[in-house]
Short mmCIF file of C-alpha atoms in Angstrom, two decimals:
data_model
loop_
_atom_site.label_atom_id
_atom_site.label_comp_id
_atom_site.label_asym_id
_atom_site.label_seq_id
_atom_site.Cartn_x
_atom_site.Cartn_y
_atom_site.Cartn_z
CA UNK C 194 -192.90 51.98 -23.39
CA UNK C 195 -193.87 50.54 -19.94
CA UNK C 196 -190.60 49.52 -18.07
CA UNK C 197 -188.67 50.29 -21.01
CA UNK C 198 -185.84 53.34 -21.99
CA UNK C 199 -186.01 55.05 -23.89
CA UNK C 200 -182.18 52.77 -25.54
CA UNK C 201 -183.61 49.74 -25.30
CA UNK C 202 -187.02 51.26 -27.15
CA UNK C 203 -184.89 52.24 -30.26
CA UNK C 204 -182.00 49.37 -30.25
CA UNK C 205 -183.97 47.87 -33.40
CA UNK C 206 -185.79 49.09 -35.87
CA UNK C 207 -188.79 47.49 -36.82
CA UNK C 208 -189.37 45.09 -40.02
CA UNK C 209 -192.26 48.32 -41.51
CA UNK C 210 -189.04 50.43 -41.39
CA UNK C 211 -186.42 48.30 -42.96
CA UNK C 212 -189.31 47.96 -45.19
CA UNK C 213 -189.25 51.65 -45.81
CA UNK C 214 -185.64 52.13 -46.26
CA UNK C 215 -186.21 49.47 -48.79
CA UNK C 216 -188.43 52.10 -50.76
CA UNK C 217 -186.20 54.60 -50.62
CA UNK C 218 -183.52 52.54 -51.63
CA UNK C 219 -185.24 51.51 -54.69
CA UNK C 220 -186.57 54.70 -55.67
CA UNK C 221 -182.95 56.81 -55.70
CA UNK C 222 -181.76 53.80 -58.26
CA UNK C 223 -184.62 55.13 -60.40
CA UNK C 224 -183.61 58.79 -59.92
CA UNK C 225 -180.13 57.55 -60.17
CA UNK C 226 -180.44 55.37 -63.55
CA UNK C 227 -182.75 58.08 -64.88
CA UNK C 228 -180.06 61.29 -64.23
CA UNK C 229 -176.58 58.69 -65.08
CA UNK C 230 -178.27 56.84 -68.48
CA UNK C 231 -181.25 59.48 -69.70
CA UNK C 232 -179.04 61.35 -72.36
CA UNK C 233 -177.30 58.13 -73.75
CA UNK C 234 -180.16 56.00 -74.10
CA UNK C 235 -182.43 59.29 -75.80
CA UNK C 236 -179.15 59.03 -78.14
CA UNK C 237 -179.86 55.03 -78.48
CA UNK C 238 -182.92 55.27 -78.70
CA UNK C 239 -182.23 57.54 -81.82
CA UNK C 240 -180.15 55.04 -83.90
CA UNK C 241 -182.99 52.27 -83.44
CA UNK C 242 -185.08 54.46 -85.19
CA UNK C 243 -181.81 55.16 -87.62
CA UNK C 244 -180.09 51.62 -87.82
CA UNK C 245 -177.70 52.27 -86.59
CA UNK C 246 -177.93 50.17 -83.70
CA UNK C 247 -174.96 48.49 -81.68
CA UNK C 248 -173.43 46.48 -79.00
CA UNK C 249 -174.18 49.38 -76.21
CA UNK C 250 -177.08 50.90 -77.52
CA UNK C 251 -178.36 47.57 -76.72
CA UNK C 252 -177.16 47.69 -73.02
CA UNK C 253 -178.48 50.66 -72.66
CA UNK C 254 -182.42 50.27 -73.85
CA UNK C 255 -182.09 46.86 -71.16
CA UNK C 256 -181.16 49.69 -69.29
CA UNK C 257 -183.60 52.16 -69.75
CA UNK C 258 -186.69 49.20 -69.45
CA UNK C 259 -184.82 48.13 -65.63
CA UNK C 260 -185.26 52.03 -64.99
CA UNK C 261 -188.98 51.86 -66.01
CA UNK C 262 -189.62 48.35 -63.97
CA UNK C 263 -187.59 50.04 -61.25
CA UNK C 264 -189.98 53.06 -61.02
CA UNK C 265 -193.19 51.46 -61.38
CA UNK C 266 -191.79 49.21 -58.15
CA UNK C 267 -191.22 51.76 -56.05
CA UNK C 268 -194.94 53.58 -57.45
CA UNK C 269 -196.56 50.78 -56.09
CA UNK C 270 -194.58 50.33 -53.31
CA UNK C 271 -195.33 54.54 -52.43
CA UNK C 272 -199.20 53.43 -52.74
CA UNK C 273 -199.26 51.52 -50.10
CA UNK C 274 -196.88 53.37 -47.99
CA UNK C 275 -199.49 55.58 -48.12
CA UNK C 276 -202.89 53.50 -47.43
CA UNK C 277 -200.83 51.87 -44.38
CA UNK C 278 -199.96 55.87 -43.50
CA UNK C 279 -203.88 55.85 -43.91
CA UNK C 280 -205.05 53.23 -41.72
CA UNK C 281 -202.04 54.26 -39.15
CA UNK C 282 -203.92 57.65 -38.34
CA UNK C 283 -206.85 56.39 -38.50
CA UNK C 284 -206.36 53.82 -35.40
CA UNK C 285 -204.11 56.09 -34.05
CA UNK C 286 -207.98 58.71 -33.96
CA UNK C 287 -210.08 55.73 -32.74
CA UNK C 288 -206.92 54.98 -29.97
CA UNK C 289 -207.49 58.57 -29.31
CA UNK C 290 -210.84 58.12 -29.46
CA UNK C 291 -211.17 55.22 -27.11
CA UNK C 292 -208.90 56.71 -23.98
CA UNK C 293 -211.30 60.29 -24.34
CA UNK C 294 -214.56 58.83 -24.64
CA UNK C 295 -216.76 56.12 -23.17
CA UNK C 296 -217.18 53.74 -25.54
CA UNK C 297 -221.29 52.78 -24.67
CA UNK C 298 -222.58 56.32 -24.16
CA UNK C 299 -220.26 58.87 -26.10
CA UNK C 300 -219.57 60.95 -23.32
CA UNK C 301 -216.40 61.99 -21.50
CA UNK C 302 -214.56 59.61 -19.39
CA UNK C 303 -212.92 60.17 -16.21
CA UNK C 304 -209.29 60.83 -17.78
CA UNK C 305 -210.68 63.22 -20.46
CA UNK C 306 -212.79 64.85 -17.64
CA UNK C 307 -210.24 65.25 -15.36
CA UNK C 308 -208.36 67.02 -18.30
CA UNK C 309 -211.21 69.14 -19.83
CA UNK C 310 -212.08 70.09 -16.24
CA UNK C 311 -208.33 71.66 -15.53
CA UNK C 312 -209.36 74.14 -18.94
CA UNK C 313 -212.12 74.94 -17.31
CA UNK C 314 -211.40 75.88 -14.64
CA UNK C 315 -208.56 78.47 -15.36
CA UNK C 316 -210.83 79.76 -18.26
CA UNK C 317 -213.46 80.03 -15.27
CA UNK C 318 -210.30 82.11 -13.19
CA UNK C 319 -209.28 84.31 -16.17
CA UNK C 320 -212.86 85.31 -16.40
CA UNK C 321 -213.77 85.79 -13.19
CA UNK C 322 -216.44 82.82 -13.54
CA UNK C 323 -216.79 79.18 -11.74
CA UNK C 324 -216.60 76.29 -12.21
CA UNK C 325 -219.72 73.43 -10.99
CA UNK C 326 -219.62 69.72 -10.80
CA UNK C 327 -222.52 67.91 -10.92
CA UNK C 328 -222.73 64.45 -9.80
CA UNK C 329 -225.33 61.94 -10.88
CA UNK C 330 -225.88 58.59 -10.08
CA UNK C 331 -228.66 56.42 -11.23
CA UNK C 332 -231.27 55.36 -8.30
CA UNK C 333 -232.97 51.95 -8.75
CA UNK C 334 -230.54 50.77 -12.22
CA UNK C 335 -228.95 47.67 -10.24
CA UNK C 336 -233.06 46.44 -10.54
CA UNK C 337 -233.98 47.61 -13.26
CA UNK C 338 -230.63 45.84 -14.53
CA UNK C 339 -231.08 42.55 -12.72
CA UNK C 340 -234.78 42.38 -13.51
CA UNK C 341 -235.11 42.79 -17.80
CA UNK C 342 -230.84 42.02 -18.20
CA UNK C 343 -227.74 43.84 -19.23
CA UNK C 344 -228.82 44.16 -22.66
CA UNK C 345 -232.00 47.01 -21.27
CA UNK C 346 -229.45 48.33 -18.58
CA UNK C 347 -227.13 49.53 -21.34
CA UNK C 348 -230.16 51.23 -23.42
CA UNK C 349 -231.30 53.01 -20.52
CA UNK C 350 -227.49 54.13 -19.67
CA UNK C 351 -227.36 55.67 -22.91
CA UNK C 352 -230.91 57.14 -23.00
CA UNK C 353 -230.20 58.84 -19.14
CA UNK C 354 -226.85 59.76 -21.22
CA UNK C 355 -229.11 62.09 -23.04
CA UNK C 356 -231.05 62.99 -19.90
CA UNK C 357 -228.68 64.46 -18.50
CA UNK C 358 -226.78 66.41 -21.26
CA UNK C 359 -229.84 67.75 -23.58
CA UNK C 360 -229.93 70.35 -20.56
CA UNK C 361 -226.33 71.59 -20.58
CA UNK C 362 -224.53 75.16 -21.86
CA UNK C 363 -222.77 74.52 -25.35
CA UNK C 364 -219.23 74.53 -23.89
CA UNK C 365 -220.39 72.19 -20.30
CA UNK C 366 -218.51 68.86 -20.29
CA UNK C 367 -220.30 65.85 -19.32
CA UNK C 368 -218.68 62.30 -18.91
CA UNK C 369 -219.59 58.82 -17.33
CA UNK C 370 -217.44 57.95 -15.14
CA UNK C 371 -218.28 54.25 -14.04
CA UNK C 372 -222.20 51.75 -14.03
CA UNK C 373 -224.26 54.10 -13.43
CA UNK C 374 -222.49 57.47 -12.16
CA UNK C 375 -221.82 60.90 -14.35
CA UNK C 376 -220.83 64.23 -14.30
CA UNK C 377 -220.81 67.68 -15.35
CA UNK C 378 -218.35 70.59 -15.78
CA UNK C 379 -219.97 74.10 -16.40
CA UNK C 380 -219.13 77.19 -16.98
CA UNK C 381 -221.22 79.95 -14.69
CA UNK C 382 -221.85 83.55 -13.06
CA UNK C 383 -220.73 82.94 -9.83
CA UNK C 384 -223.13 85.56 -8.75
CA UNK C 385 -225.99 83.85 -10.34
CA UNK C 386 -225.82 79.89 -8.86
CA UNK C 387 -229.91 79.77 -9.28
CA UNK C 388 -228.68 78.73 -12.85
CA UNK C 389 -226.89 75.89 -11.55
CA UNK C 390 -230.24 74.78 -9.50
CA UNK C 391 -232.26 75.24 -13.03
CA UNK C 392 -229.67 73.09 -14.63
CA UNK C 393 -229.97 70.68 -12.37
CA UNK C 394 -233.22 70.53 -11.80
CA UNK C 395 -234.27 69.74 -15.04
CA UNK C 396 -232.15 66.97 -14.99
CA UNK C 397 -233.81 65.28 -12.14
CA UNK C 398 -237.35 65.96 -13.83
CA UNK C 399 -235.84 64.90 -16.80
CA UNK C 400 -234.54 60.76 -14.90
CA UNK C 401 -237.86 61.04 -13.29
CA UNK C 402 -240.08 60.25 -16.26
CA UNK C 403 -240.51 57.10 -17.49
CA UNK C 404 -237.68 55.64 -19.91
CA UNK C 405 -239.15 53.08 -22.44
CA UNK C 406 -235.97 49.94 -23.55
CA UNK C 407 -237.51 47.26 -25.43
CA UNK C 408 -240.59 48.22 -25.04
CA UNK C 409 -240.79 47.93 -21.42
CA UNK C 410 -241.32 51.15 -19.49
CA UNK C 411 -238.14 51.42 -17.16
CA UNK C 412 -238.31 54.38 -13.57
CA UNK C 413 -235.40 54.58 -11.76
CA UNK C 414 -234.83 58.80 -10.54
CA UNK C 415 -231.13 59.81 -10.04
CA UNK C 416 -229.63 61.63 -6.87
CA UNK C 417 -227.62 64.71 -7.11
CA UNK C 418 -224.32 66.36 -5.10
CA UNK C 419 -222.63 69.85 -6.87
CA UNK C 420 -220.12 72.12 -5.58
CA UNK C 421 -217.82 74.53 -7.20
CA UNK C 422 -214.77 76.27 -7.06
CA UNK C 423 -213.38 78.55 -4.69
CA UNK C 424 -210.47 79.59 -2.45
CA UNK C 425 -209.59 76.26 -1.81
CA UNK C 426 -211.43 74.45 -3.77
CA UNK C 427 -210.20 75.11 -7.44
CA UNK C 428 -208.67 71.08 -9.18
CA UNK C 429 -210.67 68.60 -10.98
CA UNK C 430 -210.33 66.11 -7.92
CA UNK C 431 -211.11 68.76 -5.17
CA UNK C 432 -215.00 69.05 -7.00
CA UNK C 433 -215.06 65.21 -7.77
CA UNK C 434 -214.66 64.71 -3.70
CA UNK C 435 -216.79 66.83 -2.68
CA UNK C 436 -219.57 67.01 -5.29
CA UNK C 437 -219.15 62.91 -4.41
CA UNK C 438 -219.79 63.55 -0.61
CA UNK C 439 -222.93 66.21 -1.28
CA UNK C 440 -223.72 63.13 -3.88
CA UNK C 441 -224.11 61.25 -0.48
CA UNK C 442 -225.99 63.21 1.15
CA UNK C 443 -229.16 63.72 -0.92
CA UNK C 444 -228.57 60.17 -1.23
CA UNK C 445 -229.06 59.89 2.48
CA UNK C 446 -232.25 62.24 2.31
CA UNK C 447 -234.11 60.25 0.14
CA UNK C 448 -232.70 60.21 -3.51
CA UNK C 449 -234.14 61.76 -6.00
CA UNK C 450 -232.96 65.01 -5.05
CA UNK C 451 -230.25 67.20 -5.40
CA UNK C 452 -227.64 69.36 -2.22
CA UNK C 453 -225.25 71.51 -2.53
CA UNK C 454 -221.84 70.74 -1.07
CA UNK C 455 -221.61 71.88 2.71
CA UNK C 456 -218.17 72.05 4.93
CA UNK C 457 -220.14 69.67 7.35
CA UNK C 458 -221.56 66.88 5.31
CA UNK C 459 -217.08 66.22 5.16
CA UNK C 460 -217.34 65.99 9.04
CA UNK C 461 -220.08 63.82 8.77
CA UNK C 462 -218.78 61.75 5.77
CA UNK C 463 -215.35 60.77 8.20
CA UNK C 464 -216.97 59.29 11.02
CA UNK C 465 -219.86 57.42 8.85
CA UNK C 466 -215.83 56.67 7.38
CA UNK C 467 -215.31 55.41 10.75
CA UNK C 468 -218.46 53.79 11.92
CA UNK C 469 -217.82 51.51 8.85
CA UNK C 470 -213.89 50.72 9.24
CA UNK C 471 -214.65 49.49 12.53
CA UNK C 472 -217.83 47.48 12.02
CA UNK C 473 -215.18 45.50 9.44
CA UNK C 474 -213.28 44.78 12.70
CA UNK C 475 -216.28 44.46 15.13
CA UNK C 476 -218.64 42.01 13.44
CA UNK C 477 -215.93 39.25 13.27
CA UNK C 478 -214.54 40.56 16.51
CA UNK C 479 -218.24 39.86 18.21
CA UNK C 480 -218.50 43.61 19.56
CA UNK C 481 -222.30 43.42 17.60
CA UNK C 482 -224.14 41.38 20.76
CA UNK C 483 -228.11 40.17 20.98
CA UNK C 484 -230.39 42.57 23.22
CA UNK C 485 -233.32 41.36 23.03
CA UNK C 486 -237.07 42.58 23.73
CA UNK C 487 -239.50 41.34 25.88
CA UNK C 488 -243.23 40.64 24.17
CA UNK C 489 -245.97 39.73 25.96
CA UNK C 490 -249.78 38.28 26.12
CA UNK C 491 -252.03 41.32 26.79
CA UNK C 492 -254.51 39.09 28.25
CA UNK C 493 -252.46 37.27 30.64
CA UNK C 494 -249.57 39.54 30.93
CA UNK C 495 -247.70 36.03 30.54
CA UNK C 496 -243.90 36.32 27.88
CA UNK C 497 -244.21 34.44 25.15
CA UNK C 498 -240.91 35.52 23.50
CA UNK C 499 -238.65 38.45 22.50
CA UNK C 500 -237.09 40.32 19.58
CA UNK C 501 -233.83 40.44 19.48
CA UNK C 502 -231.95 43.69 18.69
CA UNK C 503 -228.89 44.20 18.34
CA UNK C 504 -226.31 46.92 19.91
CA UNK C 505 -222.48 48.03 19.68
CA UNK C 506 -219.87 47.08 22.68
CA UNK C 507 -217.37 49.59 21.51
CA UNK C 508 -214.45 49.20 22.46
CA UNK C 509 -214.24 53.60 23.01
CA UNK C 510 -217.38 54.76 23.11
CA UNK C 511 -219.54 51.42 25.00
CA UNK C 512 -222.97 50.90 23.94
CA UNK C 513 -223.36 52.16 20.61
CA UNK C 514 -227.10 52.33 18.78
CA UNK C 515 -228.03 50.23 16.43
CA UNK C 516 -230.03 53.97 14.38
CA UNK C 517 -225.76 54.60 14.25
CA UNK C 518 -225.13 51.67 12.39
CA UNK C 519 -227.51 49.61 10.67
CA UNK C 520 -227.98 52.56 8.27
CA UNK C 521 -223.78 52.56 7.42
CA UNK C 522 -224.31 48.79 7.24
CA UNK C 523 -226.64 48.57 4.91
CA UNK C 524 -225.09 51.33 2.61
CA UNK C 525 -221.67 49.35 2.65
CA UNK C 526 -222.76 45.90 2.24
CA UNK C 527 -222.06 44.71 5.81
CA UNK C 528 -225.65 43.43 6.60
CA UNK C 529 -225.97 40.70 5.63
CA UNK C 530 -223.15 39.88 7.91
CA UNK C 531 -223.88 42.00 10.83
CA UNK C 532 -227.07 40.12 10.32
CA UNK C 533 -226.37 36.46 11.07
CA UNK C 534 -223.28 37.21 13.49
CA UNK C 535 -226.32 38.79 16.07
CA UNK C 536 -228.84 36.13 15.04
CA UNK C 537 -225.98 33.17 15.49
CA UNK C 538 -225.51 35.14 18.80
CA UNK C 539 -229.24 35.74 19.84
CA UNK C 540 -230.43 31.79 19.24
CA UNK C 541 -227.75 30.31 21.28
CA UNK C 542 -228.43 32.87 23.45
CA UNK C 543 -231.81 31.54 23.61
CA UNK C 544 -230.86 27.39 23.64
CA UNK C 545 -231.13 28.36 27.67
CA UNK C 546 -234.63 29.65 27.34
CA UNK C 547 -238.15 27.86 28.27
CA UNK C 548 -239.19 26.06 24.59
CA UNK C 549 -242.59 27.80 24.90
CA UNK C 550 -240.87 31.61 24.19
CA UNK C 551 -240.38 32.54 20.81
CA UNK C 552 -237.34 35.06 19.25
CA UNK C 553 -237.88 37.18 16.51
CA UNK C 554 -235.27 38.01 14.37
CA UNK C 555 -235.76 42.27 11.99
CA UNK C 556 -233.70 41.10 8.29
CA UNK C 557 -233.52 44.11 6.06
CA UNK C 558 -234.60 45.15 2.50
CA UNK C 559 -231.11 43.87 1.53
CA UNK C 560 -231.08 41.13 2.60
CA UNK C 561 -234.59 39.89 1.10
CA UNK C 562 -232.54 40.52 -2.31
CA UNK C 563 -230.19 37.50 -1.28
CA UNK C 564 -232.34 34.21 -2.91
CA UNK C 565 -229.66 32.03 -0.46
CA UNK C 566 -231.26 34.13 2.55
CA UNK C 567 -233.47 30.96 3.61
CA UNK C 568 -231.11 28.34 3.81
CA UNK C 569 -228.39 30.33 5.47
CA UNK C 570 -230.76 30.57 8.27
CA UNK C 571 -232.02 27.14 7.89
CA UNK C 572 -228.03 25.69 8.31
CA UNK C 573 -227.97 27.94 11.19
CA UNK C 574 -231.14 26.33 13.16
CA UNK C 575 -229.49 23.58 12.02
CA UNK C 576 -226.01 24.01 13.37
CA UNK C 577 -226.90 25.17 16.46
CA UNK C 578 -229.17 22.49 17.28
CA UNK C 579 -231.98 25.20 17.53
CA UNK C 580 -236.04 23.93 16.32
CA UNK C 581 -237.52 26.15 13.28
CA UNK C 582 -241.05 27.38 15.11
CA UNK C 583 -239.65 29.33 17.89
CA UNK C 584 -237.96 31.18 15.62
CA UNK C 585 -239.60 33.79 13.89
CA UNK C 586 -238.62 36.08 11.07
CA UNK C 587 -240.19 39.53 10.42
CA UNK C 588 -240.23 41.06 6.99
CA UNK C 589 -241.00 44.77 7.39
CA UNK C 590 -243.79 45.78 4.56
CA UNK C 591 -241.61 47.90 1.69
CA UNK C 592 -238.96 44.51 1.85
CA UNK C 593 -241.55 42.28 0.84
CA UNK C 594 -243.21 43.93 -1.56
CA UNK C 595 -240.02 45.55 -3.66
CA UNK C 596 -240.53 42.97 -4.95
CA UNK C 597 -243.49 40.82 -3.97
CA UNK C 598 -242.55 37.33 -6.17
CA UNK C 599 -238.58 36.51 -5.16
CA UNK C 600 -240.15 37.29 -1.47
CA UNK C 601 -243.16 35.04 -1.66
CA UNK C 602 -240.05 31.79 -2.83
CA UNK C 603 -238.28 33.12 0.46
CA UNK C 604 -241.41 33.35 2.75
CA UNK C 605 -242.41 29.94 0.84
CA UNK C 606 -239.16 28.18 1.72
CA UNK C 607 -238.85 29.24 5.26
CA UNK C 608 -242.25 28.25 6.28
CA UNK C 609 -241.38 25.14 5.12
CA UNK C 610 -238.80 24.33 7.39
CA UNK C 611 -241.21 25.70 10.29
CA UNK C 612 -239.88 29.26 10.39
CA UNK C 613 -242.92 31.99 11.22
CA UNK C 614 -243.06 34.98 9.36
CA UNK C 615 -244.45 38.29 10.56
CA UNK C 616 -245.23 41.64 8.84
CA UNK C 617 -242.91 43.81 10.78
CA UNK C 618 -243.68 47.44 10.78
CA UNK C 619 -247.63 47.66 8.77
CA UNK C 620 -249.76 49.92 8.00
CA UNK C 621 -246.31 52.37 6.77
CA UNK C 622 -245.90 50.33 3.34
CA UNK C 623 -248.34 49.80 0.04
CA UNK C 624 -249.51 46.29 1.17
CA UNK C 625 -252.47 45.26 0.09
CA UNK C 626 -255.55 42.74 1.05
CA UNK C 627 -254.47 41.14 -2.04
CA UNK C 628 -251.10 40.66 -0.55
CA UNK C 629 -251.69 39.48 2.71
CA UNK C 630 -254.02 36.44 1.82
CA UNK C 631 -251.19 35.60 -1.35
CA UNK C 632 -248.33 36.00 1.68
CA UNK C 633 -248.26 32.78 4.36
CA UNK C 634 -247.96 35.27 7.24
CA UNK C 635 -248.14 34.19 11.13
CA UNK C 636 -248.15 38.11 12.80
CA UNK C 637 -249.09 41.08 11.68
CA UNK C 638 -246.98 43.85 14.05
CA UNK C 639 -248.78 47.40 13.78
CA UNK C 640 -246.07 49.52 13.19
CA UNK C 641 -245.20 51.33 16.43
CA UNK C 642 -245.28 55.05 14.92
CA UNK C 643 -249.71 54.61 15.59
CA UNK C 644 -249.61 53.03 18.34
CA UNK C 645 -247.11 55.84 20.13
CA UNK C 646 -250.33 58.44 19.62
CA UNK C 647 -253.71 56.47 20.04
CA UNK C 648 -254.31 58.14 23.57
CA UNK C 649 -254.25 61.27 22.05
CA UNK C 650 -254.83 61.14 18.95
CA UNK C 651 -258.10 59.28 17.60
CA UNK C 652 -257.53 58.97 13.91
CA UNK C 653 -254.65 56.51 14.65
CA UNK C 654 -256.78 54.61 17.58
CA UNK C 655 -259.50 53.58 15.13
CA UNK C 656 -256.46 52.51 11.91
CA UNK C 657 -255.37 50.80 15.01
CA UNK C 658 -258.82 49.09 15.84
CA UNK C 659 -259.51 48.71 11.86
CA UNK C 660 -255.94 46.76 11.56
CA UNK C 661 -256.40 44.36 14.67
CA UNK C 662 -259.41 43.78 12.39
CA UNK C 663 -258.42 43.00 9.36
CA UNK C 664 -255.55 40.83 10.71
CA UNK C 665 -259.11 39.05 13.13
CA UNK C 666 -260.67 38.20 8.92
CA UNK C 667 -257.55 36.57 8.37
CA UNK C 668 -257.22 34.44 10.75
CA UNK C 669 -253.79 36.17 11.89
CA UNK C 670 -253.16 37.33 14.91
CA UNK C 671 -251.89 41.16 15.04
CA UNK C 672 -249.00 42.09 18.18
CA UNK C 673 -248.03 46.38 18.35
CA UNK C 674 -245.27 47.55 19.36
CA UNK C 675 -244.08 50.56 21.23
CA UNK C 676 -246.43 50.29 24.25
CA UNK C 677 -244.87 52.48 26.57
CA UNK C 678 -248.32 52.82 29.46
CA UNK C 679 -250.13 51.71 30.80
CA UNK C 680 -253.12 53.40 29.32
CA UNK C 681 -251.88 52.20 25.50
CA UNK C 682 -252.08 48.52 26.78
CA UNK C 683 -254.94 48.86 27.73
CA UNK C 684 -256.42 50.17 24.73
CA UNK C 685 -255.45 47.88 23.42
CA UNK C 686 -256.44 45.31 25.55
CA UNK C 687 -260.07 46.87 25.36
CA UNK C 688 -260.33 46.02 21.42
CA UNK C 689 -258.95 42.68 21.84
CA UNK C 690 -255.07 43.16 20.73
CA UNK C 691 -253.55 39.86 21.35
CA UNK C 692 -249.89 40.84 21.80
CA UNK C 693 -247.51 43.77 21.87
CA UNK C 694 -244.42 44.60 23.38
CA UNK C 695 -243.01 47.48 24.25
CA UNK C 696 -241.04 49.63 27.33
CA UNK C 697 -243.90 48.89 29.33
CA UNK C 698 -243.45 45.85 29.39
CA UNK C 699 -239.58 45.87 29.74
CA UNK C 700 -236.91 47.63 28.27
CA UNK C 701 -234.33 45.67 25.14
CA UNK C 702 -231.63 44.17 27.77
CA UNK C 703 -228.47 42.68 27.47
CA UNK C 704 -228.08 38.40 27.58
CA UNK C 705 -227.13 38.41 31.13
CA UNK C 706 -230.58 40.58 32.32
CA UNK C 707 -232.27 38.20 30.49
CA UNK C 708 -231.43 36.01 32.06
CA UNK C 709 -232.19 36.93 35.60
CA UNK C 710 -235.59 37.79 34.31
CA UNK C 711 -236.44 34.24 32.80
CA UNK C 712 -234.62 32.85 36.11
CA UNK C 713 -237.04 34.66 38.66
CA UNK C 714 -239.77 33.54 36.32
CA UNK C 715 -238.85 29.97 35.84
CA UNK C 716 -238.89 30.67 32.08
CA UNK C 717 -235.50 28.90 31.26
CA UNK C 718 -234.43 25.54 30.51
CA UNK C 719 -233.84 23.06 32.93
CA UNK C 720 -230.86 21.07 31.00
CA UNK C 721 -228.80 24.65 31.05
CA UNK C 722 -226.77 25.29 32.54
CA UNK C 723 -227.91 28.66 33.44
CA UNK C 724 -230.96 27.21 35.10
CA UNK C 725 -228.71 24.66 37.18
CA UNK C 726 -227.39 27.53 38.27
CA UNK C 727 -230.34 29.39 39.35
CA UNK C 728 -231.42 26.57 41.14
CA UNK C 729 -228.46 26.03 42.67
CA UNK C 730 -228.44 29.82 43.79
CA UNK C 731 -232.00 29.07 45.12
CA UNK C 732 -231.88 26.42 46.73
CA UNK C 733 -228.36 27.93 49.02
CA UNK C 734 -231.54 31.08 49.50
CA UNK C 735 -233.04 28.89 51.47
CA UNK C 736 -230.65 26.50 52.87
CA UNK C 737 -229.36 29.59 55.02
CA UNK C 738 -233.28 30.10 55.32
CA UNK C 739 -233.88 27.70 57.19
CA UNK C 740 -230.59 28.27 59.53
#
């Protein structure tokens, strides 16, 4: 009894205990009456048959009848108690089952896996064997759950658990840890780790097959991390922690695959956790700041806008590139907060630019699952007084076509408010001509991987030419990313690509350097403090020159 001492727990008898005492008392009384009066009553009965009854004999017969009644009462109570005991045992068995198994799939739960895994490890140590822990996470389960409902999700979990258990040996343990995460503990010969590889590959192959759920075909797949007992790793907790680290590595490597634990993974995870903690503190502190990469008109060389990029001004490590922290922000659910924070700062800076300049902002795939994304962006524009038509929202092919119907609604909402929508990294996804015609796009950005190879790869150059031609036929202007030299810029101009960006036109720069560039070109908003300061500086320089 939680919160009570033993003494407090036994100080008062519950009603059932009192009923048991009463039953025992009645039964004892009946036995005593039988023993004490049995022979006397028997004699009275014989005399009654001979017609020699006395007053005492009548009393004895009454005692006999009372004894019979008490015996019947005791027997009836015995049967009731027997039924209660059976019910109690059934309830205890059910409670024990619930305490050790997952009610949805029938597999073990985390607690039972820990207990059974400990016994399995003890067996392994006594027989020169090893134990492998397979940590399994279903890929894309959330999408199925969101699309088809929780009932379909539950059916899928049951089907997935069957697929996981099927290749396991009879003495293996299988558990559902929660959500879409499973774990298996398998005894094996340490000289034959290939046996675990075969089991793991069999499970992954089964998970890659389509599941028929309620007449609907669902495809998910799975990622798996594997760890084994060895010196320094002989507890269930350590095995599960290491297999979880390996699972994370498998997911980062592209999902639908397995990875064995390696010590280097632990340090990598520690670094990842440090970055996540730093982001949680750094985003609200304003450490993630906007940088700006110029975009130009290829025909005239004029600036037409900037792409907003994120940099982390880390207090100890200096300026950090987005490739280091953006994936972690995605995984940890911080990308929405980070993106809106940088967008807010970028829009505030762009208010000081010439009204002809546009600002391009990137939207992550996870943000495209936010049904309130369009409203958040429009609200931000309204709060900052920034014209919607000067903002370009860049969405990758993968994010746009993951859920085309949902993405179309977001795109439509943004364009209805005047925000321009750009298809980013075009050529790397699975866009069809039908998709491109259906979506109201304002620009197509050609992926830098093709543009960078134009000068030495004829196939890449032909592909870029084809994309530019396709964009022209759709009435949507194209923009080339990754232009790093004059040769590529000239090639793009020769195929009538209208706009471009890349280091050839200017590297990404922080807000202060971008303002200086715009001030030199007379492209700051005349009403902005920076423009006034720049004009004052120019007048002072002119006076000094005349003097």
